[in-house]
């Protein structure tokens, strides 16, 4: 047992013993394994004690004195004996050892005697230990950190290689975690003799993501096995569980772009850490220690043991402010606990400070606060690319580090499929290698390769398919299978990004957006028909016009007969004529309306207000109808009408005469197969059950079937646009059925995906992809010249929705004319009733009787009649007469009148000379009035 020189310290501290609560000397013990003798861990422990004793602010009146004991690894018996020996000499705390088995035995002794036990080792025991303070990060938190990194890297298949038995227990949470349900994990135990065999097995299974948990002393053997099996290229990604990755020689891996990732707890770039390393190097020289300390980095175990000493010192300092620390005789034999131990361990558990291993905080003896730096191997060295903290997760500060292949000439295997104009092959045999191919996707791949920095070898997929999963076997085919089996690094072509493919492979950002549309043969022009002049108006409009013509004609006839102002004397020079007639007979009414409809004149002119309203509203109606017909007729004569049996997908799904299909084993077929929309489900059932099959193996065959007629091909809009622009016999029907994009496919977890995505975004922002699109779609000189007559410019027959309003106006006008005619009729009847002067012997004529007589007169369908008012007026001249017959009521052989000079005008007018007002109203010449003498009643009757 080697103790430090305590004499001088005891003498100096004894003078101040009465003034402080801590003893002048505090003894601590440390137990290291034999392989840690003169190691950086031992040096860090000694340097920490030295620095605390030198510090004037931390324990200024107390000195730490250490005792170091060495035991063989896995020798718990001797470790327990030496720990009891340290306890008997009055140590206030025990540090170490790092071996899990030895550490458990030492802790049982400290726990029984209530002596603080400070550790810096991985502890897999999840039970709470009352007198243990462990500065090593808890393993369940480390497993969470590993899971976050694997999730960021999109790992779906990983192998875990562990060396010691407790390594499986350490990483068991990675296997059991519910977050890794989709992660395929392969567990393998290996040692230096079996490293090569295990790595060879992993390579044969095409597992490219590996978690390594080996002893630090055997790490070089493992790295050598990687080199021997040539598993040191960009395809492989190694995640190490050690915190000391910086201490290994990785020179052979820097320039092969192999991915190596690890965590560290000591940030050697921190200025305070660098200062401690320099001071520790000077301390090593002063004590002539044999340990080899690297001044540029510090191992995690050494940093943790250094921080544990400071945690103990800070706990002592906090205890000093409220308690007095006394040491009593403690022995393993007596099993009598130290009474002050519980207070000391509580104060140590409450310590919070920043050490070499980052922020330190404890909960029930477990470290819950720390920071892990994420390291990634680059060409020059391991660099920090992010960090991880409990509760905050992983924070990647340099994403490009995981996907940057550098400037090395890496050759990628690229699989593709022939498709116009994406990828085409020269028919000549003198082309070799990548020069055999040309097209839009080949140009895009060339631009991306220059942007990212890799070479490629382009070849065709063997089965000439994009890739779809078989519903029965669950197996994939085409380019998807090539990527899943890692036979290709990239898949380039018109490959659609969809859910099914994304679940088994990765896609970059889309370099082209598109959708599904319908390719159909251009319909033939409509043949001219004999009665094509009727096309400008719909058939129902023609029927409405005819009905309006009949209605207006009848309305004109009825209104003209009701209105008294439409009745006139057919012989205006014969003032004695008792007849009046109406020009709007039924035949004349139809002739008047047809004449105005044909925009021709007529000798019939309405005189009454009501009939003029009917005529005016009809003229307005014919103006609108004729103008609309003329305008639409011009459109029909200049626009080609097409016979299109289908207009959209709904029309296609609603018929069975025209078969339709898609490309076999393509994303379009998958879209209809998996769609939940009823229209598309119906279309899929039709395509699936149609015999012969409507699916085609290539786009060329599908286009040829469309050209043959009676077939619709469902294809992606970009390819359809290319085809339509080069063949004027083809056209697109309807719009897009969905929205999707083309992307470059990579195997799951490929390091090239994000880098290529960034390159695609940059090319899109520069407009280079659009320029390539125009080059292969529009500027090839192969586009056809078509007379674009889209459906938007097609002339359509005018229907009720277009000119239905004019019929409403016509009906309103007719109704108004009828109202006016009724008003005229009523007004004239009232006027006649008031103006008649009847003698006392004459019967009284009421307004209703007058209106009834006029109505009966108006309803007679013949054109000329003697109006009732005129008959009554003439009957006033005959006091004894009660009836004045009309001309039509004269008997065939009337009695001859007496011989007397006839009137000068040759007319027989029967008026009463006493009633001169009536003669004045009838404008009878004065010389004729002298001949109007009263006669015998029989003579009057004969004259009439």
PDB file of C-alpha atoms in Angstrom, residues 265-280 295-298 303 354-358:
ATOM      1  CA  UNK A 265     -17.907  13.053 -24.738  1.00  0.00           C
ATOM      2  CA  UNK A 266     -14.761  15.205 -24.706  1.00  0.00           C
ATOM      3  CA  UNK A 267     -14.759  18.184 -27.043  1.00  0.00           C
ATOM      4  CA  UNK A 268     -11.054  18.629 -27.747  1.00  0.00           C
ATOM      5  CA  UNK A 269     -11.806  21.866 -29.613  1.00  0.00           C
ATOM      6  CA  UNK A 270     -12.947  23.513 -26.371  1.00  0.00           C
ATOM      7  CA  UNK A 271     -10.331  25.981 -25.098  1.00  0.00           C
ATOM      8  CA  UNK A 272     -10.675  24.879 -21.461  1.00  0.00           C
ATOM      9  CA  UNK A 273     -10.119  21.246 -22.469  1.00  0.00           C
ATOM     10  CA  UNK A 274      -7.048  22.151 -24.492  1.00  0.00           C
ATOM     11  CA  UNK A 275      -5.659  24.063 -21.525  1.00  0.00           C
ATOM     12  CA  UNK A 276      -6.172  21.057 -19.237  1.00  0.00           C
ATOM     13  CA  UNK A 277      -4.410  18.793 -21.749  1.00  0.00           C
ATOM     14  CA  UNK A 278      -1.382  21.072 -21.924  1.00  0.00           C
ATOM     15  CA  UNK A 279      -1.206  21.414 -18.150  1.00  0.00           C
ATOM     16  CA  UNK A 280      -1.583  17.656 -17.736  1.00  0.00           C
ATOM     17  CA  UNK A 295      -1.667  16.316 -25.886  1.00  0.00           C
ATOM     18  CA  UNK A 296      -4.215  16.616 -28.720  1.00  0.00           C
ATOM     19  CA  UNK A 297      -6.984  14.403 -27.367  1.00  0.00           C
ATOM     20  CA  UNK A 298      -8.066  12.739 -24.146  1.00  0.00           C
ATOM     21  CA  UNK A 303     -11.919  12.580 -18.670  1.00  0.00           C
ATOM     22  CA  UNK A 354     -19.184  21.686 -16.457  1.00  0.00           C
ATOM     23  CA  UNK A 355     -16.229  19.332 -16.677  1.00  0.00           C
ATOM     24  CA  UNK A 356     -14.068  17.846 -19.402  1.00  0.00           C
ATOM     25  CA  UNK A 357     -16.989  15.571 -20.378  1.00  0.00           C
ATOM     26  CA  UNK A 358     -19.415  18.458 -20.708  1.00  0.00           C
TER      27      UNK A 358
END
